[in-house]
PDB file of C-alpha atoms in Angstrom:
ATOM      1  CA  PRO K 421     -86.369  71.505 -92.454  1.00  0.00           C
ATOM      2  CA  SER K 422     -82.703  71.163 -93.420  1.00  0.00           C
ATOM      3  CA  ARG K 423     -81.620  72.430 -89.990  1.00  0.00           C
ATOM      4  CA  VAL K 424     -83.820  69.856 -88.282  1.00  0.00           C
ATOM      5  CA  ALA K 425     -82.435  67.140 -90.555  1.00  0.00           C
ATOM      6  CA  ARG K 426     -78.839  68.099 -89.658  1.00  0.00           C
ATOM      7  CA  MET K 427     -79.756  68.158 -85.960  1.00  0.00           C
ATOM      8  CA  CYS K 428     -81.252  64.664 -86.211  1.00  0.00           C
ATOM      9  CA  GLN K 429     -78.135  63.394 -87.981  1.00  0.00           C
ATOM     10  CA  GLU K 430     -76.038  64.724 -85.114  1.00  0.00           C
ATOM     11  CA  ILE K 431     -78.273  63.622 -82.241  1.00  0.00           C
ATOM     12  CA  TYR K 432     -79.054  60.175 -83.645  1.00  0.00           C
ATOM     13  CA  GLY K 433     -75.770  59.646 -85.516  1.00  0.00           C
ATOM     14  CA  GLY K 434     -74.835  56.693 -83.324  1.00  0.00           C
ATOM     15  CA  LEU K 435     -77.257  54.508 -85.245  1.00  0.00           C
ATOM     16  CA  ASP K 436     -74.780  54.342 -88.118  1.00  0.00           C
ATOM     17  CA  GLN K 437     -71.706  53.776 -85.925  1.00  0.00           C
ATOM     18  CA  ASP K 438     -70.023  50.614 -84.716  1.00  0.00           C
ATOM     19  CA  ALA K 439     -68.241  50.797 -81.354  1.00  0.00           C
ATOM     20  CA  GLY K 440     -65.829  48.135 -82.588  1.00  0.00           C
ATOM     21  CA  VAL K 441     -64.236  50.697 -84.883  1.00  0.00           C
ATOM     22  CA  HIS K 442     -63.293  52.837 -81.878  1.00  0.00           C
ATOM     23  CA  LEU K 443     -62.180  49.918 -79.718  1.00  0.00           C
ATOM     24  CA  ALA K 444     -60.046  48.259 -82.413  1.00  0.00           C
ATOM     25  CA  LYS K 445     -56.959  50.433 -81.821  1.00  0.00           C
ATOM     26  CA  GLN K 446     -55.379  48.683 -78.844  1.00  0.00           C
ATOM     27  CA  PHE K 447     -52.066  48.750 -77.039  1.00  0.00           C
ATOM     28  CA  THR K 448     -50.290  45.889 -75.293  1.00  0.00           C
ATOM     29  CA  VAL K 449     -49.653  46.173 -71.549  1.00  0.00           C
ATOM     30  CA  GLU K 450     -47.972  43.698 -69.281  1.00  0.00           C
ATOM     31  CA  ASP K 451     -49.240  44.661 -65.873  1.00  0.00           C
ATOM     32  CA  ASN K 452     -52.174  46.959 -65.331  1.00  0.00           C
ATOM     33  CA  GLU K 453     -54.641  46.337 -62.545  1.00  0.00           C
ATOM     34  CA  LEU K 454     -57.384  48.878 -63.174  1.00  0.00           C
ATOM     35  CA  VAL K 455     -58.221  51.510 -65.743  1.00  0.00           C
ATOM     36  CA  LEU K 456     -60.917  54.027 -64.813  1.00  0.00           C
ATOM     37  CA  GLU K 457     -62.103  56.792 -67.099  1.00  0.00           C
ATOM     38  CA  LYS K 458     -64.631  58.863 -65.186  1.00  0.00           C
ATOM     39  CA  ASP K 459     -66.873  61.865 -65.742  1.00  0.00           C
ATOM     40  CA  ILE K 460     -67.432  61.272 -69.465  1.00  0.00           C
ATOM     41  CA  THR K 461     -70.240  63.704 -70.288  1.00  0.00           C
ATOM     42  CA  PHE K 462     -72.988  62.321 -72.500  1.00  0.00           C
ATOM     43  CA  TYR K 463     -76.327  63.398 -73.965  1.00  0.00           C
ATOM     44  CA  SER K 464     -78.973  60.985 -75.156  1.00  0.00           C
ATOM     45  CA  THR K 465     -82.669  60.920 -76.025  1.00  0.00           C
ATOM     46  CA  CYS K 466     -85.234  58.842 -74.172  1.00  0.00           C
ATOM     47  CA  GLU K 467     -86.952  56.465 -76.562  1.00  0.00           C
ATOM     48  CA  HIS K 468     -90.143  56.580 -74.470  1.00  0.00           C
ATOM     49  CA  HIS K 469     -90.710  60.336 -74.402  1.00  0.00           C
ATOM     50  CA  LEU K 470     -88.353  61.682 -77.080  1.00  0.00           C
ATOM     51  CA  MET K 471     -86.855  63.958 -74.440  1.00  0.00           C
ATOM     52  CA  PRO K 472     -83.177  64.371 -73.614  1.00  0.00           C
ATOM     53  CA  PHE K 473     -81.318  62.894 -70.702  1.00  0.00           C
ATOM     54  CA  MET K 474     -77.762  63.783 -69.876  1.00  0.00           C
ATOM     55  CA  GLY K 475     -75.099  63.020 -67.356  1.00  0.00           C
ATOM     56  CA  LYS K 476     -71.778  61.327 -66.783  1.00  0.00           C
ATOM     57  CA  ALA K 477     -70.466  57.890 -67.609  1.00  0.00           C
ATOM     58  CA  HIS K 478     -67.685  56.138 -65.703  1.00  0.00           C
ATOM     59  CA  ILE K 479     -65.912  53.132 -67.223  1.00  0.00           C
ATOM     60  CA  ALA K 480     -63.608  50.800 -65.300  1.00  0.00           C
ATOM     61  CA  TYR K 481     -61.931  47.716 -66.682  1.00  0.00           C
ATOM     62  CA  LEU K 482     -59.284  45.208 -65.716  1.00  0.00           C
ATOM     63  CA  PRO K 483     -57.032  44.731 -68.764  1.00  0.00           C
ATOM     64  CA  SER K 484     -55.900  41.292 -69.801  1.00  0.00           C
ATOM     65  CA  GLY K 485     -52.875  42.308 -71.832  1.00  0.00           C
ATOM     66  CA  LYS K 486     -54.374  45.138 -73.865  1.00  0.00           C
ATOM     67  CA  VAL K 487     -55.770  48.623 -73.334  1.00  0.00           C
ATOM     68  CA  VAL K 488     -57.450  51.128 -75.577  1.00  0.00           C
ATOM     69  CA  GLY K 489     -56.825  54.855 -75.929  1.00  0.00           C
ATOM     70  CA  LEU K 490     -58.859  56.803 -73.380  1.00  0.00           C
ATOM     71  CA  SER K 491     -60.624  58.868 -76.043  1.00  0.00           C
ATOM     72  CA  LYS K 492     -61.902  55.611 -77.508  1.00  0.00           C
ATOM     73  CA  LEU K 493     -63.868  54.953 -74.320  1.00  0.00           C
ATOM     74  CA  ALA K 494     -65.555  58.346 -74.683  1.00  0.00           C
ATOM     75  CA  ARG K 495     -66.244  57.619 -78.365  1.00  0.00           C
ATOM     76  CA  THR K 496     -67.849  54.319 -77.358  1.00  0.00           C
ATOM     77  CA  VAL K 497     -70.142  56.172 -74.966  1.00  0.00           C
ATOM     78  CA  GLU K 498     -71.054  58.603 -77.758  1.00  0.00           C
ATOM     79  CA  THR K 499     -71.755  55.785 -80.206  1.00  0.00           C
ATOM     80  CA  TYR K 500     -74.481  54.361 -77.995  1.00  0.00           C
ATOM     81  CA  ALA K 501     -75.721  57.630 -76.457  1.00  0.00           C
ATOM     82  CA  ARG K 502     -76.441  59.085 -79.910  1.00  0.00           C
ATOM     83  CA  ARG K 503     -79.433  56.795 -80.380  1.00  0.00           C
ATOM     84  CA  LEU K 504     -82.980  56.729 -79.115  1.00  0.00           C
ATOM     85  CA  GLN K 505     -82.240  54.963 -75.890  1.00  0.00           C
ATOM     86  CA  ILE K 506     -83.045  54.126 -72.309  1.00  0.00           C
ATOM     87  CA  GLN K 507     -80.335  54.525 -69.705  1.00  0.00           C
ATOM     88  CA  GLU K 508     -80.449  50.913 -68.569  1.00  0.00           C
ATOM     89  CA  GLN K 509     -79.837  49.658 -72.103  1.00  0.00           C
ATOM     90  CA  LEU K 510     -77.179  52.291 -72.757  1.00  0.00           C
ATOM     91  CA  THR K 511     -75.216  51.145 -69.709  1.00  0.00           C
ATOM     92  CA  SER K 512     -75.334  47.497 -70.784  1.00  0.00           C
ATOM     93  CA  GLN K 513     -74.431  48.226 -74.412  1.00  0.00           C
ATOM     94  CA  ILE K 514     -71.264  50.070 -73.395  1.00  0.00           C
ATOM     95  CA  ALA K 515     -70.238  47.303 -70.982  1.00  0.00           C
ATOM     96  CA  ASP K 516     -70.930  44.605 -73.582  1.00  0.00           C
ATOM     97  CA  ALA K 517     -68.917  46.394 -76.280  1.00  0.00           C
ATOM     98  CA  ILE K 518     -65.873  46.835 -74.047  1.00  0.00           C
ATOM     99  CA  ASP K 519     -66.160  43.227 -72.882  1.00  0.00           C
ATOM    100  CA  LEU K 520     -66.408  41.969 -76.472  1.00  0.00           C
ATOM    101  CA  TYR K 521     -63.641  44.001 -78.091  1.00  0.00           C
ATOM    102  CA  LEU K 522     -61.089  44.347 -75.276  1.00  0.00           C
ATOM    103  CA  GLU K 523     -61.696  40.970 -73.623  1.00  0.00           C
ATOM    104  CA  PRO K 524     -60.757  42.367 -70.203  1.00  0.00           C
ATOM    105  CA  ARG K 525     -60.811  40.354 -66.987  1.00  0.00           C
ATOM    106  CA  GLY K 526     -63.764  42.539 -66.038  1.00  0.00           C
ATOM    107  CA  VAL K 527     -65.615  45.728 -66.901  1.00  0.00           C
ATOM    108  CA  MET K 528     -67.900  48.022 -64.942  1.00  0.00           C
ATOM    109  CA  VAL K 529     -69.894  50.902 -66.414  1.00  0.00           C
ATOM    110  CA  VAL K 530     -71.654  53.390 -64.145  1.00  0.00           C
ATOM    111  CA  MET K 531     -73.961  56.043 -65.559  1.00  0.00           C
ATOM    112  CA  GLU K 532     -75.699  58.864 -63.735  1.00  0.00           C
ATOM    113  CA  ALA K 533     -78.123  61.088 -65.583  1.00  0.00           C
ATOM    114  CA  GLU K 534     -80.874  63.635 -65.232  1.00  0.00           C
ATOM    115  CA  HIS K 535     -83.899  62.883 -67.384  1.00  0.00           C
ATOM    116  CA  THR K 536     -85.895  65.832 -68.672  1.00  0.00           C
ATOM    117  CA  CYS K 537     -88.944  63.568 -68.876  1.00  0.00           C
ATOM    118  CA  MET K 538     -88.853  63.765 -65.053  1.00  0.00           C
ATOM    119  CA  SER K 539     -87.511  67.276 -64.544  1.00  0.00           C
ATOM    120  CA  ALA K 540     -89.323  69.282 -67.232  1.00  0.00           C
ATOM    121  CA  ARG K 541     -92.621  67.396 -67.471  1.00  0.00           C
ATOM    122  CA  GLY K 542     -94.622  64.866 -65.526  1.00  0.00           C
ATOM    123  CA  ILE K 543     -93.557  64.893 -61.882  1.00  0.00           C
ATOM    124  CA  LYS K 544     -91.234  67.901 -62.469  1.00  0.00           C
ATOM    125  CA  LYS K 545     -88.465  66.905 -60.053  1.00  0.00           C
ATOM    126  CA  ALA K 546     -85.484  68.847 -61.370  1.00  0.00           C
ATOM    127  CA  GLY K 547     -82.133  67.677 -60.105  1.00  0.00           C
ATOM    128  CA  SER K 548     -83.145  64.075 -59.510  1.00  0.00           C
ATOM    129  CA  LYS K 549     -80.687  61.618 -61.032  1.00  0.00           C
ATOM    130  CA  THR K 550     -80.850  58.021 -62.117  1.00  0.00           C
ATOM    131  CA  LEU K 551     -77.829  55.777 -61.503  1.00  0.00           C
ATOM    132  CA  THR K 552     -77.333  52.551 -63.414  1.00  0.00           C
ATOM    133  CA  TYR K 553     -74.416  50.189 -63.578  1.00  0.00           C
ATOM    134  CA  ALA K 554     -73.458  47.046 -65.438  1.00  0.00           C
ATOM    135  CA  CYS K 555     -70.734  44.592 -64.458  1.00  0.00           C
ATOM    136  CA  ARG K 556     -69.027  41.885 -66.448  1.00  0.00           C
ATOM    137  CA  GLY K 557     -66.320  39.384 -65.487  1.00  0.00           C
ATOM    138  CA  GLU K 558     -64.510  39.913 -62.195  1.00  0.00           C
ATOM    139  CA  PHE K 559     -66.619  42.975 -61.345  1.00  0.00           C
ATOM    140  CA  LYS K 560     -69.744  40.836 -61.396  1.00  0.00           C
ATOM    141  CA  ASP K 561     -68.221  38.424 -58.893  1.00  0.00           C
ATOM    142  CA  SER K 562     -66.490  40.857 -56.521  1.00  0.00           C
ATOM    143  CA  ALA K 563     -68.361  43.276 -54.261  1.00  0.00           C
ATOM    144  CA  GLN K 564     -64.972  44.652 -53.174  1.00  0.00           C
ATOM    145  CA  LEU K 565     -64.011  45.597 -56.745  1.00  0.00           C
ATOM    146  CA  ARG K 566     -67.367  47.314 -57.278  1.00  0.00           C
ATOM    147  CA  SER K 567     -66.949  49.156 -53.990  1.00  0.00           C
ATOM    148  CA  ASP K 568     -63.446  50.270 -54.981  1.00  0.00           C
ATOM    149  CA  VAL K 569     -64.734  51.690 -58.270  1.00  0.00           C
ATOM    150  CA  PHE K 570     -67.587  53.552 -56.580  1.00  0.00           C
ATOM    151  CA  ALA K 571     -65.085  55.046 -54.108  1.00  0.00           C
ATOM    152  CA  LEU K 572     -62.791  56.179 -56.931  1.00  0.00           C
ATOM    153  CA  ILE K 573     -65.702  57.745 -58.808  1.00  0.00           C
ATOM    154  CA  LYS K 574     -66.589  59.827 -55.734  1.00  0.00           C
ATOM    155  CA  GLU K 575     -63.030  61.209 -55.400  1.00  0.00           C
TER     156      GLU K 575
END
């Protein structure tokens, strides 16, 4: 039982975390057009089936005078991924946190994941992936910006 308790503390530890703590350490920049941190590995647990899903997160933002350390973006992903979660909500929570704390001109979060509730049970389609994205600010208004980010993610 103690092993299971420690595992649950690790897997669901994001419930006790605040992304604002990670995003509070900021640096001033004068001119920076786009920041993209891609291929951030994450693991989460589906709140519907209590089964894992895992994949990669990609975060792009347009700074408005301040940036955050790159590891802080990965820590933000971890904060929200370490909760019972659905991918759609996870994507929005990360975008909202970055938008709130960094106040960028825009933010875009793209997440791609394999869900074991589809690959190991039910329809059993291993290798299928779900892609979600959330846009705020200038990314919401500009198809060209979104297209640019998708192209950079594929590189």
